[in-house]
Every structure is written in structure tokens, then in C-alpha cells.
Amino acid sequence: MTDRDHILALIYQAVDEVNLQFPPGQQVPKCEETRLIAGALDSLAFMNLVVTTEEKITSWLGVPLPLVSSLMESGESQLPQTIADLAEFAFRALANQKDG
Amino acid sequence: MDDRIVRCLVVSDFNSGNFCGLLNNDKSTPIVCAAAGPYGQVAELLLDLGHPCWRDKPEALVVWTSPETAVPSFHSLLDFQAIPIEQILEEVDRYTSSLLGLSGRVPTVFVPTWVLPPQQRGLGVLELKHGAGAAGALLQMNARLALALRETAGYFVLDAQRWVTSVGPRACNPQLWYMGKVPFSASVFKEAVADIKAALTGLHGQSRKLLLVDLDDTLWGGSVGEVGWPQLSLGGHDPIGEAFVDFQLAIRSLKHRGVILGIISKNEETVALEAIRNHPEMVLRLEDFAGWRINWDDKARNITDLVDELNLGLQSVVYIDNDAGQRQRIRGALPEVFVPEWPADKMLYRESLWQLRCFDSPVLSLEDLARADMYAVDRQRKDSAGAFQTIDEWIRDLRIAVQIEVLDESNLPRATQLFNKTNQMNLSTRRLAAAELWQWSQREQCRLWTFRVRDRFGDCGLAGIASLEWENGRGKVVDFILSCRAFGRRIEETMLHTLLHYARCEKLSRVEAVYLATKKNKPCLDFFQGSGFMQFPENTYAWDVREDYPAPADILLC
């Protein structure tokens, strides 16, 4: 499994956790095309998803990956629109961290 | 299964959306429909009962605040200002007064204790010094809060510190706070949800009360049939043996809080009982168990047999077995029985037992504390019946005394418990929280009595409830409830005599009882059919009050 695939799997785990807070029928679909902004998630759910994703990636890596603060610093226009975008963002953050 | 939906309002000084979502999505019964009040308006909402968020008349309320918001002086203390503890406690008192203002309006109020984030070290070594540290002040604040609320029916202070401690350093995630004003992680909220659901289950009389355990590798290490009792791993200078002793001690402490114990084991009965009697390190002895089935039969059938013998329902049962295959078998055959997953590591047995919430009860009455012993006495009582030709002779020998009391604050907790958990001898199977039951009993033209039963074998405690409401000279038996431990000893007739005697004093002409059938209350129908009441359509039974309904002979009323 590539790092990108692994990150996507961790995002789906985060989606499962966030979905525990939604009623059946309003749960976030686990697919790359799921829209995060102005889509399936309200602002609280989006925040929960990225925070939970960061926790899971950090737990996997064993070292912190500051995903949330990077997202916030990148500005609203740069926020990931879909789950695929979030995975890509996390993958790049990881690659940058590895490059030092 | 409890299929009621509990309407719950969450009032907090933070964004409780995550918490409400988890509470709503938890599938365990009772199902909760939680709504978040507008956050940051705790004081306003507690004082303004006309606010729209009260419109749905919540049956449960969670008031969850941070200490620095509920008690402003504490905020100054966190800023290392010199604040006298008396000033802080005065503010705690004001806060608790506003909480108590809801008494009688919301049946159940949950108040999590105040906590600080685990990372907040404050003054370090001075944190618990009098007059200095926030941690010391917080201990006193929580103690003050708990003391102020403990005497009021329906109020429960929940230990939020345990939730935070069990989650560890990730209990409070600053990202959640800065981005969403959510102070706790989902893991903390899940702990809170589990405790609140357990409390609601207990309040609805659905907490488990019978613990059945396997023997080999569950209560002791090894197979007694193979190694013999002297070679069992139990106690001694051995980590596994010590763990089994601690597990037995934890089980015995459950018995002390009213959980009935039983054994279900595939073994030779004589061999297993010899081990229980003779092993010097056994904590649990035969007299601790209300019953057992130790044989080579199917365990599911044995559980059903034993539960029938104890006059309980399968929904009361927890079954612990180290064997995953047996656990699966019981879950499949008896879905009402709760069979927790069980660790392979014996040293985790006690912790696994401690973590079970299914025994949580909103009150611990004297009856609870004595329940396990009552079952042992009941076995003697039933055995004594064999020596008599007729039930009247037996009842005479029992020397039964029934103490009749009107519902009051002292018997309300136990009465509520009996009210909500009795299924078999129950005319209408109403379910009410303590505050609701109290309010109903205080209405004009409503009266509720409790019945304490004792005999020469011992005290059965508060075992019966009967209530009457009346209008235009006609009365109606609203509740007629008797614990299964007191069935068939003319207590039922004594309760009817009491109701009808009172009806006569009130100059009523007729009293009716309408039987509402459930899956479990056929014994109540059987009783009314033989009670002497006239039978009418739609399960209605009636008595002409001008006619006396005599008290049973040989039962002393007091």
C-alpha cells in the first residue's frame, strides 16, 4: 500500500468516526468524490473530520503531522473541496515533512 | 427491551453538537433524542423556563459547564489571583441554586463534574495547597456541587474526571476548541454517553441484576475436573492466582451492592462444589450464590432453568465465560442475556468487570444491599412450604407482617425502583421517574401506598405498591405491583384490602382495575381473575365498595 492509499484509508476511518455523530441517511459517503465544503459536511463536521484525520495520521506515523494548522494557514480558498483533495493535501504535507 | 425515546436537552457553555450527535446515534436502549440548547447561555436557560428550548418538555437534562464559566471567581484563580475559597464556594452555591430551580420540572438532571484539561499543571507542587492551587479549589467545588444536589431526587452528578482520565492526554484537543469551541474529544463524549445511557437504563428499571459465571478459567485457573481443587490456580504467591482472587473479590462486591450471583458450568457438580467449599483461597462460597447449574447440559438451557427458578427475566442476566465459543452460543440462543467480550489475559478480568456499566443503578436501597441474602432466605422459605398440607397452614407458620405506608421521601427511591422494574405482578406497567411518581402521588384524589413484608425468615423489604385515583365516587386501581419474591403469600389480597378499605373511607361506590397486558404480566391477570372482583369486558375488574373485602387471616397489618 502506498502512502497515499494509506492516508486515504485513514481518512475513511476518520469519516466512520465522524459519522457516529450524524443520523442515518445524513452520513458522509466514503468515496474520494465526497464534497467537504458546501457539500455533505457542515463546518463542525468538516473540522471534526480534519482533526480526526490528523490524529489518525499522527498515530500511524508516530510523530505529529500538523495537518489542521497547515490547512488553516493555507487560507479558505485553499481548503480541500473533496476527500481526494484532503488526501492529496495530507500526502503533500507528509512528503514535505519527510523531505525535512 | 425498553423502546421508549427519552427527550433530552443539553445545556452547556460549549458547542455540544458532537456530544448530542453521539448521544442521538447510540443504539443502546433507551434511545435518546438530544437537542443542544444555544451554547454560552447556561444561566439564562436555567432561569428562563419560557425559552423555546424547554418547549419539548425534556425528560432528561444535561448541564455541562466549564468551571471558569459557571464560577467566575475560579477564572480569576486560574489567572493566579488571590481569591478566597469561600468566595468561590459561594458562587458554586448560586450555581447549584439555579440548577435546583429545575426540580420538579425535569425528571432527570445530569451534571458532569468540572474538570481541567490534563495538560494544565497550574502551580505544580502547590496545586493542592489550601488557598493556592486551582486543582485544590476544583476538588472543593465539585464536592460542594455534589453535596448540594445529592438529596434531590432525579439529580445526578457524573464523574467527568473519570472520562478525561480514561482517555488520557488526547481528552482535550486544543484544535477542537479553537476551531469549534468543543472542549473535549469524541472519546470523552463517548464515555459520557455510555454513563448517561447506563444511568437512564437504570432509571427505567432495566439494569442487570443477575451475574452468572462459569467456573474453570473464569472463577479460578485450570480445570477442576482434571487437576483437582488443590491444584487450581487461585491465590497464593502467583500473579495469575492473585488475579483470580481479585476477580472474585470484585464479584463479591457486586453482590454487596445487590447483584445476585449464580454459576453455570460444565463440570461434575460434586467436584465443583467441593472446590468451592474447600479451597482455602476461594473468596466466593456457596452461600454467596442464589443458585447454580453445574452439569454437562447445554449452558443456554441451564441459564433459562436457573433464571426461571429465581423468578427473574433473561433481560436481567449477565453471563461471563472465558470460552469464546460458549459466549457466542449464549448470545445466539439467548439474545436478551448480556454476554460481554472477555479478555484472554486473566490479569484483566477484574478491570473488565469494573468496566461493565450494566449494573448501574440510580439508587442503592436497603433492599438492594440485602437482595442477594434475600434470595438465599427465600430458598429456605419455599423449602418450608413442603411441610404443610395447605397454603393457609404455611402462611400461618410464616407469621407474615405487612407494614403499609403512604409514599414519602424515605421510601420514594425504593418505590421508584420497584415501580420501574417489576414486570410480572404489574397491573398497568406504568414507568415513571422518581420525580414523576412523587408528583402523581401528590395530586388530589390520588393515593399511593407501599407495602413492606416480613416473616419469620426475615425481612423482604418494600415489596408492593398499590395506588388509587378517584372521581365522582368511583375509584380506579392505577398501579398494582408486587415483587416476584412476595407472590402467592396473600400479600396481593392484603393490598386489595388496603385499597378498598381506603375507598370505603372516601365513600366511593365502586373500584375498578383495568388489566393492561404485556408480554410478562399474565400472573397479574391470573390473580385478578381469582380475586373475587367482578369481571367485565376489556380486562376490567370491579368491586362494589359497600361490600367488605376482608384482610387475609393470619397476616398482621401494621
PDB file of N, CA, C and O in Angstrom, chain B residues 112-134:
ATOM      1  N   PRO B 112     -22.355  16.843  34.858  1.00  0.00           N
ATOM      2  CA  PRO B 112     -20.965  16.379  34.912  1.00  0.00           C
ATOM      3  C   PRO B 112     -20.124  17.289  35.812  1.00  0.00           C
ATOM      4  O   PRO B 112     -20.331  18.511  35.837  1.00  0.00           O
ATOM      5  N   THR B 113     -19.198  16.681  36.526  1.00  0.00           N
ATOM      6  CA  THR B 113     -18.313  17.478  37.392  1.00  0.00           C
ATOM      7  C   THR B 113     -17.428  18.375  36.528  1.00  0.00           C
ATOM      8  O   THR B 113     -17.230  18.135  35.350  1.00  0.00           O
ATOM      9  N   TRP B 114     -16.875  19.397  37.177  1.00  0.00           N
ATOM     10  CA  TRP B 114     -15.971  20.312  36.474  1.00  0.00           C
ATOM     11  C   TRP B 114     -14.589  19.681  36.379  1.00  0.00           C
ATOM     12  O   TRP B 114     -14.116  19.070  37.347  1.00  0.00           O
ATOM     13  N   VAL B 115     -13.970  19.853  35.245  1.00  0.00           N
ATOM     14  CA  VAL B 115     -12.613  19.322  35.067  1.00  0.00           C
ATOM     15  C   VAL B 115     -11.727  20.377  34.418  1.00  0.00           C
ATOM     16  O   VAL B 115     -12.212  21.332  33.805  1.00  0.00           O
ATOM     17  N   LEU B 116     -10.427  20.158  34.576  1.00  0.00           N
ATOM     18  CA  LEU B 116      -9.438  20.976  33.879  1.00  0.00           C
ATOM     19  C   LEU B 116      -8.747  20.097  32.849  1.00  0.00           C
ATOM     20  O   LEU B 116      -8.666  18.880  33.037  1.00  0.00           O
ATOM     21  N   PRO B 117      -8.237  20.671  31.762  1.00  0.00           N
ATOM     22  CA  PRO B 117      -7.506  19.848  30.787  1.00  0.00           C
ATOM     23  C   PRO B 117      -6.325  19.166  31.479  1.00  0.00           C
ATOM     24  O   PRO B 117      -5.690  19.763  32.360  1.00  0.00           O
ATOM     25  N   PRO B 118      -6.024  17.920  31.111  1.00  0.00           N
ATOM     26  CA  PRO B 118      -4.943  17.195  31.785  1.00  0.00           C
ATOM     27  C   PRO B 118      -3.607  17.923  31.688  1.00  0.00           C
ATOM     28  O   PRO B 118      -2.752  17.772  32.559  1.00  0.00           O
ATOM     29  N   GLN B 119      -3.444  18.726  30.614  1.00  0.00           N
ATOM     30  CA  GLN B 119      -2.149  19.394  30.436  1.00  0.00           C
ATOM     31  C   GLN B 119      -1.975  20.604  31.361  1.00  0.00           C
ATOM     32  O   GLN B 119      -0.872  21.130  31.494  1.00  0.00           O
ATOM     33  N   GLN B 120      -3.050  21.052  31.986  1.00  0.00           N
ATOM     34  CA  GLN B 120      -2.974  22.276  32.793  1.00  0.00           C
ATOM     35  C   GLN B 120      -2.355  21.957  34.156  1.00  0.00           C
ATOM     36  O   GLN B 120      -3.028  21.421  35.036  1.00  0.00           O
ATOM     37  N   ARG B 121      -1.096  22.307  34.318  1.00  0.00           N
ATOM     38  CA  ARG B 121      -0.383  21.919  35.539  1.00  0.00           C
ATOM     39  C   ARG B 121      -0.524  22.945  36.648  1.00  0.00           C
ATOM     40  O   ARG B 121      -0.192  22.679  37.798  1.00  0.00           O
ATOM     41  N   GLY B 122      -0.963  24.153  36.320  1.00  0.00           N
ATOM     42  CA  GLY B 122      -1.158  25.176  37.332  1.00  0.00           C
ATOM     43  C   GLY B 122       0.115  25.451  38.110  1.00  0.00           C
ATOM     44  O   GLY B 122       1.180  25.680  37.530  1.00  0.00           O
ATOM     45  N   LEU B 123      -0.001  25.371  39.439  1.00  0.00           N
ATOM     46  CA  LEU B 123       1.130  25.700  40.303  1.00  0.00           C
ATOM     47  C   LEU B 123       1.998  24.487  40.622  1.00  0.00           C
ATOM     48  O   LEU B 123       2.823  24.541  41.531  1.00  0.00           O
ATOM     49  N   GLY B 124       1.797  23.430  39.918  1.00  0.00           N
ATOM     50  CA  GLY B 124       2.632  22.250  40.153  1.00  0.00           C
ATOM     51  C   GLY B 124       2.501  21.747  41.572  1.00  0.00           C
ATOM     52  O   GLY B 124       1.409  21.369  42.013  1.00  0.00           O
ATOM     53  N   VAL B 125       3.576  21.829  42.316  1.00  0.00           N
ATOM     54  CA  VAL B 125       3.610  21.254  43.654  1.00  0.00           C
ATOM     55  C   VAL B 125       2.636  21.953  44.611  1.00  0.00           C
ATOM     56  O   VAL B 125       2.235  21.387  45.621  1.00  0.00           O
ATOM     57  N   LEU B 126       2.215  23.159  44.257  1.00  0.00           N
ATOM     58  CA  LEU B 126       1.300  23.896  45.144  1.00  0.00           C
ATOM     59  C   LEU B 126      -0.173  23.714  44.770  1.00  0.00           C
ATOM     60  O   LEU B 126      -1.047  24.295  45.400  1.00  0.00           O
ATOM     61  N   GLU B 127      -0.442  22.905  43.729  1.00  0.00           N
ATOM     62  CA  GLU B 127      -1.802  22.810  43.217  1.00  0.00           C
ATOM     63  C   GLU B 127      -2.834  22.413  44.281  1.00  0.00           C
ATOM     64  O   GLU B 127      -3.983  22.802  44.219  1.00  0.00           O
ATOM     65  N   LEU B 128      -2.425  21.592  45.227  1.00  0.00           N
ATOM     66  CA  LEU B 128      -3.398  21.152  46.235  1.00  0.00           C
ATOM     67  C   LEU B 128      -3.212  21.867  47.572  1.00  0.00           C
ATOM     68  O   LEU B 128      -3.844  21.502  48.561  1.00  0.00           O
ATOM     69  N   LYS B 129      -2.362  22.882  47.595  1.00  0.00           N
ATOM     70  CA  LYS B 129      -2.203  23.655  48.830  1.00  0.00           C
ATOM     71  C   LYS B 129      -3.436  24.526  49.051  1.00  0.00           C
ATOM     72  O   LYS B 129      -3.952  25.138  48.118  1.00  0.00           O
ATOM     73  N   HIS B 130      -3.863  24.596  50.289  1.00  0.00           N
ATOM     74  CA  HIS B 130      -5.054  25.375  50.599  1.00  0.00           C
ATOM     75  C   HIS B 130      -4.874  26.836  50.173  1.00  0.00           C
ATOM     76  O   HIS B 130      -3.879  27.461  50.480  1.00  0.00           O
ATOM     77  N   GLY B 131      -5.844  27.327  49.445  1.00  0.00           N
ATOM     78  CA  GLY B 131      -5.836  28.737  49.078  1.00  0.00           C
ATOM     79  C   GLY B 131      -4.939  29.080  47.912  1.00  0.00           C
ATOM     80  O   GLY B 131      -4.793  30.245  47.578  1.00  0.00           O
ATOM     81  N   ALA B 132      -4.311  28.099  47.309  1.00  0.00           N
ATOM     82  CA  ALA B 132      -3.382  28.433  46.237  1.00  0.00           C
ATOM     83  C   ALA B 132      -3.807  27.850  44.893  1.00  0.00           C
ATOM     84  O   ALA B 132      -4.101  28.582  43.951  1.00  0.00           O
ATOM     85  N   GLY B 133      -3.858  26.547  44.810  1.00  0.00           N
ATOM     86  CA  GLY B 133      -3.975  25.912  43.503  1.00  0.00           C
ATOM     87  C   GLY B 133      -5.396  25.738  43.003  1.00  0.00           C
ATOM     88  O   GLY B 133      -6.351  25.611  43.770  1.00  0.00           O
ATOM     89  N   ALA B 134      -5.495  25.709  41.667  1.00  0.00           N
ATOM     90  CA  ALA B 134      -6.800  25.507  41.041  1.00  0.00           C
ATOM     91  C   ALA B 134      -7.293  24.075  41.274  1.00  0.00           C
ATOM     92  O   ALA B 134      -8.496  23.855  41.467  1.00  0.00           O
TER      93      ALA B 134
END
